[in-house]
Short mmCIF file of C-alpha atoms in Angstrom, two decimals:
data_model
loop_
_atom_site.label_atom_id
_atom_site.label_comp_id
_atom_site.label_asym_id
_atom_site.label_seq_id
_atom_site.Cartn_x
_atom_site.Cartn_y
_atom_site.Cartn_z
CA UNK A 71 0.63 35.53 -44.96
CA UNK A 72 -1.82 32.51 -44.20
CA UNK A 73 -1.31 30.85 -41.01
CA UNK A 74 0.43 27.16 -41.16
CA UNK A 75 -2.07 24.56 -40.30
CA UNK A 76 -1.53 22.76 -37.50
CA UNK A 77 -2.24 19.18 -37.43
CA UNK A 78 -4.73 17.76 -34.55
CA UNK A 79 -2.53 16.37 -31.70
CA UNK A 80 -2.59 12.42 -32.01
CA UNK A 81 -5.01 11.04 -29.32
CA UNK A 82 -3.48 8.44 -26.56
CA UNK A 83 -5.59 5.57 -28.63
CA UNK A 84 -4.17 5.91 -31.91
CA UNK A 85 -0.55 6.04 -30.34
CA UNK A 86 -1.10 2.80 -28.72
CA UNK A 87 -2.78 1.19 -32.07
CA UNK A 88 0.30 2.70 -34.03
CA UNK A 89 2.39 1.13 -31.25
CA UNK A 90 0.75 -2.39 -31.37
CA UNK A 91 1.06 -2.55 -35.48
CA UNK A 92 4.75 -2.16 -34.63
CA UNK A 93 4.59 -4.58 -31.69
CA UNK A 94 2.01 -6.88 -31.51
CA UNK A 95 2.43 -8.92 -28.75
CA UNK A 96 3.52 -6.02 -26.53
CA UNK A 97 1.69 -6.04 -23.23
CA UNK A 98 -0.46 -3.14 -21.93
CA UNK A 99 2.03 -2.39 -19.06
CA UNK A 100 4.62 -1.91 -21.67
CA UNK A 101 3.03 -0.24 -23.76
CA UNK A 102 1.95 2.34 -21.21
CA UNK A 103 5.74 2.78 -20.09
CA UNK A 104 6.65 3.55 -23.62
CA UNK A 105 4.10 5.81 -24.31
CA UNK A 106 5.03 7.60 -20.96
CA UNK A 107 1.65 6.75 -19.25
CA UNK A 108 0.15 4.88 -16.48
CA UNK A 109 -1.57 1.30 -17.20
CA UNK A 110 -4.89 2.93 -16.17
CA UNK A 111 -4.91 5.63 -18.60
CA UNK A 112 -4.14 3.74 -21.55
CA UNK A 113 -6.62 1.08 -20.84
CA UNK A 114 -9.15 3.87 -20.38
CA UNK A 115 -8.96 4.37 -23.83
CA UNK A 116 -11.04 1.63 -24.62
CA UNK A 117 -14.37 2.98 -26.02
CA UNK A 118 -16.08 -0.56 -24.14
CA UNK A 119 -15.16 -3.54 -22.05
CA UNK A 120 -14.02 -1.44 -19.03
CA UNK A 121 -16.80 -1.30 -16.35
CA UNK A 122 -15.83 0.48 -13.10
CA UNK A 123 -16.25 -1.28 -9.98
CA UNK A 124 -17.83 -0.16 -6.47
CA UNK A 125 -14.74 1.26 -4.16
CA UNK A 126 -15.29 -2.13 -1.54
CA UNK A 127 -12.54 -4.41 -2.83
CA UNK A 128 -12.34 -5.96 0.46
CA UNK A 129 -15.64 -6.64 0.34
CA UNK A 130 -15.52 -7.85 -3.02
CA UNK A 131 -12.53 -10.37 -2.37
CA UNK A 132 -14.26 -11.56 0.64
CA UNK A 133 -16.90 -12.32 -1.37
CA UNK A 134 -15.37 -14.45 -3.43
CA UNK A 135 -15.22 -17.65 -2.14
CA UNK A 136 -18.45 -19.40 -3.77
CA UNK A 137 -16.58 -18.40 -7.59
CA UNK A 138 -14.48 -21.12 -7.64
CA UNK A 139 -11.20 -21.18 -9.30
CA UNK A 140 -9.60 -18.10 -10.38
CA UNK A 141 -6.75 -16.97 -11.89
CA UNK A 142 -4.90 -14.31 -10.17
CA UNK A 143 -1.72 -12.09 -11.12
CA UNK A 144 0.13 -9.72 -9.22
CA UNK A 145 3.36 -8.31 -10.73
CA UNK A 146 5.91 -5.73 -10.45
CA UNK A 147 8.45 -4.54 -13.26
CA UNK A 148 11.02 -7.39 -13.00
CA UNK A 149 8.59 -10.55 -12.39
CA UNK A 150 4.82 -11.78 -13.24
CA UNK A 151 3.25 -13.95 -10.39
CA UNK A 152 0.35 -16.32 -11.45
CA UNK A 153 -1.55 -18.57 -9.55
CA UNK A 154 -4.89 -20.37 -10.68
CA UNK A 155 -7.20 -21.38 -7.51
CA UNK A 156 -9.78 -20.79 -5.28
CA UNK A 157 -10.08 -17.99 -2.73
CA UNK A 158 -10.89 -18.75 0.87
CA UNK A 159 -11.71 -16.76 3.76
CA UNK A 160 -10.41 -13.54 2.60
CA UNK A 161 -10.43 -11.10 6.08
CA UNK A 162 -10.25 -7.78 6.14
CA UNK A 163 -7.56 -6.35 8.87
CA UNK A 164 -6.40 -2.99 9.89
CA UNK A 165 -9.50 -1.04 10.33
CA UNK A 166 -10.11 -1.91 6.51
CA UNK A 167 -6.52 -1.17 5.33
CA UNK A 168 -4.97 -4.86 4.65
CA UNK A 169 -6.37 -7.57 4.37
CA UNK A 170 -5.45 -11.63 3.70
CA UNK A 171 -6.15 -15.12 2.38
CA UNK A 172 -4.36 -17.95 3.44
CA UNK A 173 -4.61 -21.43 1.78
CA UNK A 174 -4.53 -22.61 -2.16
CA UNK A 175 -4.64 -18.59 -2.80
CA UNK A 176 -2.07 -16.56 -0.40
CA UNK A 177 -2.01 -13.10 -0.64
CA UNK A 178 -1.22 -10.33 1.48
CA UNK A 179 -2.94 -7.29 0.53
CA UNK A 180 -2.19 -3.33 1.09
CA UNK A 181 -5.46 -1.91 0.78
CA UNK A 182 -5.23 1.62 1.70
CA UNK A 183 -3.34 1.34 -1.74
CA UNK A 184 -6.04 0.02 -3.92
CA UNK A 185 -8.01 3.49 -5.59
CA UNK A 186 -9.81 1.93 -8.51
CA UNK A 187 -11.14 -1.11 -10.30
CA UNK A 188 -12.45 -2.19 -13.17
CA UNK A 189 -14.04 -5.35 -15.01
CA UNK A 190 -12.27 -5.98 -18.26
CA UNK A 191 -13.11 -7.76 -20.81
CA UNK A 192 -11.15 -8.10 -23.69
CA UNK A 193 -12.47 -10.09 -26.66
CA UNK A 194 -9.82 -12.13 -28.88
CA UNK A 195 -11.42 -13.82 -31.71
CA UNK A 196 -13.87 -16.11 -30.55
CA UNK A 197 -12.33 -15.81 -27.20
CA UNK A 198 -14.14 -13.39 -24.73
CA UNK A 199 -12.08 -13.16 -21.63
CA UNK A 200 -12.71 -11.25 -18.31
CA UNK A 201 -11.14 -9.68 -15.72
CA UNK A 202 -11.35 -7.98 -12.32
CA UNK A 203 -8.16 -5.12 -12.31
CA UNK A 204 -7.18 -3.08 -9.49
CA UNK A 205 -5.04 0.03 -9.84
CA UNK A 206 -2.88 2.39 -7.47
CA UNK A 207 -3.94 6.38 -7.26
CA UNK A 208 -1.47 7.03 -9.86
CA UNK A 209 -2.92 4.30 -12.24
CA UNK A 210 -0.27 1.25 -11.06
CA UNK A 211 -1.93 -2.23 -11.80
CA UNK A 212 -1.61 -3.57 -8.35
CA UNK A 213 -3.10 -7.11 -8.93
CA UNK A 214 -5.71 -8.67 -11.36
CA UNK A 215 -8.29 -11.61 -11.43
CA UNK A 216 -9.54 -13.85 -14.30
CA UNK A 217 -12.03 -15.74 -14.88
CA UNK A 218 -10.87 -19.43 -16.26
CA UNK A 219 -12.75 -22.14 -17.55
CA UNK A 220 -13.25 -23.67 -13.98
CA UNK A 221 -14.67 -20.69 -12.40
CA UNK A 222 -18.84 -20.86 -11.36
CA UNK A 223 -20.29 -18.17 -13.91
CA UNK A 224 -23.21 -17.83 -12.39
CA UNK A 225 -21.37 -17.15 -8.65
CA UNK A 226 -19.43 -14.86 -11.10
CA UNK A 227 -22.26 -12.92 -12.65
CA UNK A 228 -24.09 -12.33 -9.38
CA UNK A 229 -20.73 -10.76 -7.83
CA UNK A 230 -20.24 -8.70 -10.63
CA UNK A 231 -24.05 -8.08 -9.84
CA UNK A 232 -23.00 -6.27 -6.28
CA UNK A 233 -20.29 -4.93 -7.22
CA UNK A 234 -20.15 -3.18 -10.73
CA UNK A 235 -21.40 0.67 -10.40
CA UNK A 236 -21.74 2.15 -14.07
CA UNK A 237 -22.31 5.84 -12.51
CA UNK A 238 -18.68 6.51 -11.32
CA UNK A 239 -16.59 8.82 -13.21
CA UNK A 240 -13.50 8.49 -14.74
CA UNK A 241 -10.71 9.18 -12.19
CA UNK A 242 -8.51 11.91 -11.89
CA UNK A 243 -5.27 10.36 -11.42
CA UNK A 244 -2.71 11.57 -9.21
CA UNK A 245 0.76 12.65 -10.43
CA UNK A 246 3.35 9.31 -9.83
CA UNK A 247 5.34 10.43 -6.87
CA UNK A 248 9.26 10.43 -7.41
CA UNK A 249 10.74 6.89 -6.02
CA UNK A 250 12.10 7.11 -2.46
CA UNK A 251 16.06 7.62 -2.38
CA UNK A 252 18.17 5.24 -0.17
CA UNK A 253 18.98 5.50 2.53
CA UNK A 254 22.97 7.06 3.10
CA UNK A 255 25.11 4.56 4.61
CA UNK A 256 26.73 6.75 6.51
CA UNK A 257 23.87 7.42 8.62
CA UNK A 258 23.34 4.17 9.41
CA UNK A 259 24.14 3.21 13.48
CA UNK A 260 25.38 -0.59 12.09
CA UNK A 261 26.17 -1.79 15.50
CA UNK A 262 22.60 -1.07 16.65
CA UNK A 263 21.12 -2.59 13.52
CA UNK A 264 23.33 -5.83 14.53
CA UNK A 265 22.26 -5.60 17.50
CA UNK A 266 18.69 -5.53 16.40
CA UNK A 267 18.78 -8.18 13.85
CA UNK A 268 20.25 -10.76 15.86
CA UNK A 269 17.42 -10.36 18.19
CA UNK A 270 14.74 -10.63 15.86
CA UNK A 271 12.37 -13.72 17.05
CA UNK A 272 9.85 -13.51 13.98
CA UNK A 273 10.37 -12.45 10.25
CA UNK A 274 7.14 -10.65 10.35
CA UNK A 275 8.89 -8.33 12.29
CA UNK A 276 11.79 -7.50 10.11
CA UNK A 277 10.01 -4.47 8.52
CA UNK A 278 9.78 -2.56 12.19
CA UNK A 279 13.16 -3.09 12.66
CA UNK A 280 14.08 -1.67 9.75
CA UNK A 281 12.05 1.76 10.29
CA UNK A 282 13.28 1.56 13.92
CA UNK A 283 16.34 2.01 12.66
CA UNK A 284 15.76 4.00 9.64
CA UNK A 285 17.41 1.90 6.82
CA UNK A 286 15.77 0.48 3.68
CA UNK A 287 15.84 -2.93 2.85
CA UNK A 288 18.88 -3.11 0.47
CA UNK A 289 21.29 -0.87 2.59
CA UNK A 290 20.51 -3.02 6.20
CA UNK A 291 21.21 -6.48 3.71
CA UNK A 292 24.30 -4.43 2.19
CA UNK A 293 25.51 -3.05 5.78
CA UNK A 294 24.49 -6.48 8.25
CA UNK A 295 28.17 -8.67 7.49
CA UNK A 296 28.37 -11.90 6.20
CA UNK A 297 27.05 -13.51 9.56
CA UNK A 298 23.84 -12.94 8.06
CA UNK A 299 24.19 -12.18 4.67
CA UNK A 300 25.68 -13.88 1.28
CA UNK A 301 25.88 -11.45 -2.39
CA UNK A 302 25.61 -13.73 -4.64
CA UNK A 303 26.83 -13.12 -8.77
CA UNK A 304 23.96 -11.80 -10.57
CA UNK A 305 25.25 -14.05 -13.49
CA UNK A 306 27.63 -17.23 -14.04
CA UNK A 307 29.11 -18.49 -17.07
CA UNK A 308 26.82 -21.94 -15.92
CA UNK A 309 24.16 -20.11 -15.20
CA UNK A 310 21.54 -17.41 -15.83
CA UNK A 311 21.22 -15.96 -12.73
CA UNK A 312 20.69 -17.39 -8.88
CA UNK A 313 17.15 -17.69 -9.66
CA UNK A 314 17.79 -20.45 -12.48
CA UNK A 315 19.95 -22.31 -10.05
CA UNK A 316 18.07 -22.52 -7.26
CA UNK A 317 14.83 -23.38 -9.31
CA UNK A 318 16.75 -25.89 -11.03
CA UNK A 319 17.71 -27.46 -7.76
CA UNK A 320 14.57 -27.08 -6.46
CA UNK A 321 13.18 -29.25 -9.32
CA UNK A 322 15.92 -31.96 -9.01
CA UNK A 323 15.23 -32.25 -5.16
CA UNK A 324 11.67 -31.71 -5.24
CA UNK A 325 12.37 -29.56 -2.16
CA UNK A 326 9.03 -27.41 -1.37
CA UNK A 327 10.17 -23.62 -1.75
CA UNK A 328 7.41 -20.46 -1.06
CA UNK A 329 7.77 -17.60 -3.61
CA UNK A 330 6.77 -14.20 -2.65
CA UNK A 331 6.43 -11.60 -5.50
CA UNK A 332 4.73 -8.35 -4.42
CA UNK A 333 4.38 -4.21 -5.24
CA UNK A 334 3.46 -1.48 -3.41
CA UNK A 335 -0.12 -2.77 -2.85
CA UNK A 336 -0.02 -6.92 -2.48
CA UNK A 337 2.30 -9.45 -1.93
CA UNK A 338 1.12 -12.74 -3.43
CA UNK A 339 3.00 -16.04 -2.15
CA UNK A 340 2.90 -20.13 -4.03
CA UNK A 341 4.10 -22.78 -2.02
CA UNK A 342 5.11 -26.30 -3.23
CA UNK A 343 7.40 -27.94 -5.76
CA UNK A 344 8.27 -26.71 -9.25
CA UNK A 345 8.60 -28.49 -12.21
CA UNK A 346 8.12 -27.18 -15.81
CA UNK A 347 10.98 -24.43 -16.01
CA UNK A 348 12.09 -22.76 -18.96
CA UNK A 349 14.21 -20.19 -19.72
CA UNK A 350 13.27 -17.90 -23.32
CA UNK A 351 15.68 -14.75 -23.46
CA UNK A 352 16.20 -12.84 -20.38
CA UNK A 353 13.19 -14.28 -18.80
CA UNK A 354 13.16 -17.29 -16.22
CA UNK A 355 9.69 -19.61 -16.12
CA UNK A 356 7.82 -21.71 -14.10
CA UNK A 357 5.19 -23.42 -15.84
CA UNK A 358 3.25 -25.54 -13.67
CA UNK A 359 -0.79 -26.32 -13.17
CA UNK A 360 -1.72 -23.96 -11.03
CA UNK A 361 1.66 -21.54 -11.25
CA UNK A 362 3.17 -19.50 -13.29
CA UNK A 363 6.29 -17.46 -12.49
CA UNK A 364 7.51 -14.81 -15.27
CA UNK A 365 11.21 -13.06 -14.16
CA UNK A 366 12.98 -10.71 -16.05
CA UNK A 367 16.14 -11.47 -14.41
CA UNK A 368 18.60 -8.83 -16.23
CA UNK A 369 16.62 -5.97 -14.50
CA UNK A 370 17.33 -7.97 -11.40
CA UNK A 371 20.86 -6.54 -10.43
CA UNK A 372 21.20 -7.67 -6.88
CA UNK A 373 21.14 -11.16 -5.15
CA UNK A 374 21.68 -12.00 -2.03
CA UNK A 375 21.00 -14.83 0.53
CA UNK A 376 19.42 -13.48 3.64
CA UNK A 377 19.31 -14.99 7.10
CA UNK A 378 17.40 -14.08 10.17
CA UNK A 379 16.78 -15.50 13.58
CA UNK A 380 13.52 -16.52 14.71
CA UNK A 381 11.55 -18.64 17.67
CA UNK A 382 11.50 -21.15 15.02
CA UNK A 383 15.09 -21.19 14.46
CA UNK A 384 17.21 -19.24 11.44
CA UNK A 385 15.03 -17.99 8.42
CA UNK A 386 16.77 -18.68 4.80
CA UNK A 387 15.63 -15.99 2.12
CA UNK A 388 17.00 -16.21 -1.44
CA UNK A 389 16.28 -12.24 -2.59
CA UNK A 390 16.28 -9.87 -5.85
CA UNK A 391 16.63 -6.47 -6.25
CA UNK A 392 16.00 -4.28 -8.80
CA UNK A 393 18.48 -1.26 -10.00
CA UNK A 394 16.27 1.12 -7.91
CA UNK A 395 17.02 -1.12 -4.67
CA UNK A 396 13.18 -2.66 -4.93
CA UNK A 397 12.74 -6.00 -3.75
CA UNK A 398 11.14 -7.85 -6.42
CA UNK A 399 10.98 -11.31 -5.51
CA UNK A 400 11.65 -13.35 -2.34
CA UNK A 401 12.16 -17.10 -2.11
CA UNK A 402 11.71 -19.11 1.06
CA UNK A 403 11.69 -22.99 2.07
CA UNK A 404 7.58 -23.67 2.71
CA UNK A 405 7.28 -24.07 5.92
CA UNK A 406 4.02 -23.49 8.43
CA UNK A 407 4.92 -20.80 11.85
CA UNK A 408 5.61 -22.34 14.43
CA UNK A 409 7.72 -25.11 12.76
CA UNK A 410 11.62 -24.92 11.63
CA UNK A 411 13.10 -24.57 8.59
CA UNK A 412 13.67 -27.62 6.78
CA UNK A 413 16.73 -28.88 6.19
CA UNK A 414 16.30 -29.75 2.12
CA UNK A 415 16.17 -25.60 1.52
CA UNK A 416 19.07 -25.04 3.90
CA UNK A 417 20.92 -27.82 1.67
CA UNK A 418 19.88 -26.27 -1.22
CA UNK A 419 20.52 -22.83 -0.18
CA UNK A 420 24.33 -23.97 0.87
CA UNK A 421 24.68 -25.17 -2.54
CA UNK A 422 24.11 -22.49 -4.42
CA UNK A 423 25.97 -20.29 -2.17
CA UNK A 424 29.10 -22.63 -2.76
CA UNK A 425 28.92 -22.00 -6.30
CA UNK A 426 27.75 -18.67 -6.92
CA UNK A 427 29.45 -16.40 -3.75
CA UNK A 428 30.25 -12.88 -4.96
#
């Protein structure tokens, strides 16, 4: 009896061709979670237009200053965080394991996180487009740079100079950890996280307190009392979700609001006013020059208005979770340390509390 031919497993490329004549517009990052792969491994796939890049991304983003405007775009499941500008004075912190810009570009960014990057370009017609695209251990996209039309190509070219290395390998990835549990309530000492959060004097120092008292985010906000904390309705019959509303208002008022978006290796931060917003299916947008904002808001299951005390008075937070008790986006009044909150975001803030209290 012959043997039954066996036909050649399908390669990792063809599934994601097949998948793109189904889905054409589907992103990479999409297209990697339905495949059942990291971001990194499908885009490795590419026979060109992936150029590894030396393992000094501090270096690399302190270098660019003299580039000129860039666009850059960190994102986690739930929302897409784009800002076009120009870096300044990136520093390296943390005996080379964080490091931070502060001005037009704000970003705060995890380092000992960042494992590999590449130069991408992808070519779209007549449109060439490039990239610089940093990725976790496990293959994550942690946060990626374009060129635009306004950046210096020469300043481009000669960082791309000291920093592309065509002689490293393709990396082994590491297996994707499971995701930390929560956090049992029941464990919790909630008078001594009170205790603790009503003596807080800075914001920056929330995340000790939390590990002091070993508590994630979600469960402290779910356990604190409504001193300090407001759940808000993820939806309204008037509106989408909180983070409609308190764009909307936002607009209206042209009250300056910050927006943090982040994942396990940046958090990257816009402050000023909004005013292009649009809403297309489950996703909420900011359009702006210089800002984008993309948010999935039905994977976002959890609002809730967050106060804490500070030397500068109380801090107003307007915050999203994800069903896996992430933090996926964090809104703030703009404001510089050192200086109060400002009254406008507290209005606004009140507001949409009034109108959208669980």
């Amino acid at each position: 009896m012959e043997a039954l031919a066996t036909k050649p497993e399908t390669s990792l490329a063809q599934r994601w061709k097949a998948l793109l004549q189904e889905q054409p517009k589907l992103r990479i990052r999409n297209a990697a979670q339905q495949l059942g792969v990291s971001e990194l491994e499908l885009l490795l796939t590419r026979n060109e237009g992936v150029r590894p890049l030396k393992h000094e991304f501090g270096a690399l983003l302190s270098d660019m200053d003299d580039v000129g405007d860039v666009m850059i775009l960190t994102r986690n499941d739930q929302v897409v965080h784009e800002v076009t500008a120009t870096f300044n004075q990136f520093k390296v912190a943390g005996k080379g394991a964080m490091g931070l810009a502060v001005g037009d570009i704000d970003v705060r960014v995890f380092l000992n996180q960042w494992a590999h990057g590449y130069l991408v370009t992808e070519n779209t017609g007549e449109i060439s487009r490039e990239s610089l695209q940093f990725f976790s251990a496990y293959g994550l996209a942690l946060h990626k740079i374009y060129k635009t039309e306004a950046t210096d190509s020469a300043a481009w070219d000669a960082l791309l100079g000291n920093y592309l290395d065509n002689s490293l390998a393709a990396p082994q990835l590491a297996p994707v950890p499971a995701k930390a549990s929560r956090v049992d309530a029941n464990t919790v000492d909630v008078d001594a996280l009170r205790n603790d959060w009503a003596k807080l004097k800075d914001v920056h120092h929330f995340h000790a307190m939390l590990k002091r008292n070993k508590v994630d985010r979600l469960t402290a906000v779910e356990l604190i009392g409504s001193e300090w904390v407001t759940r808000l309705k993820p939806t309204a019959p008037e509106v989408f979700s909180p983070l409609d509303k308190i764009l909307e208002q936002a607009k209206a008022n042209q009250c300056e609001i910050m927006v943090f978006v982040g994942n396990p290796g940046i958090v990257q931060i816009f402050a000023g006013k909004v005013n292009k917003l649009m809403r297309t299916g489950p996703w909420m947008n900011v359009l702006d020059k210089g800002f984008n904002l993309h948010a999935n808001t039905d994977g976002i299951t959890d609002w809730f208005v967050v106060r804490r005390p500070s030397t500068d008075g109380t801090i107003t937070s307007l915050e999203g979770y994800n069903a896996d008790g992430e933090i996926v986006i964090t809104l703030f009044g703009n404001r510089k340390p050192g200086n109060p909150e400002s009254a406008d975001w507290q209005r606004e803030v009140e507001v949409l509390e009034s109108s959208l209290c669980a």
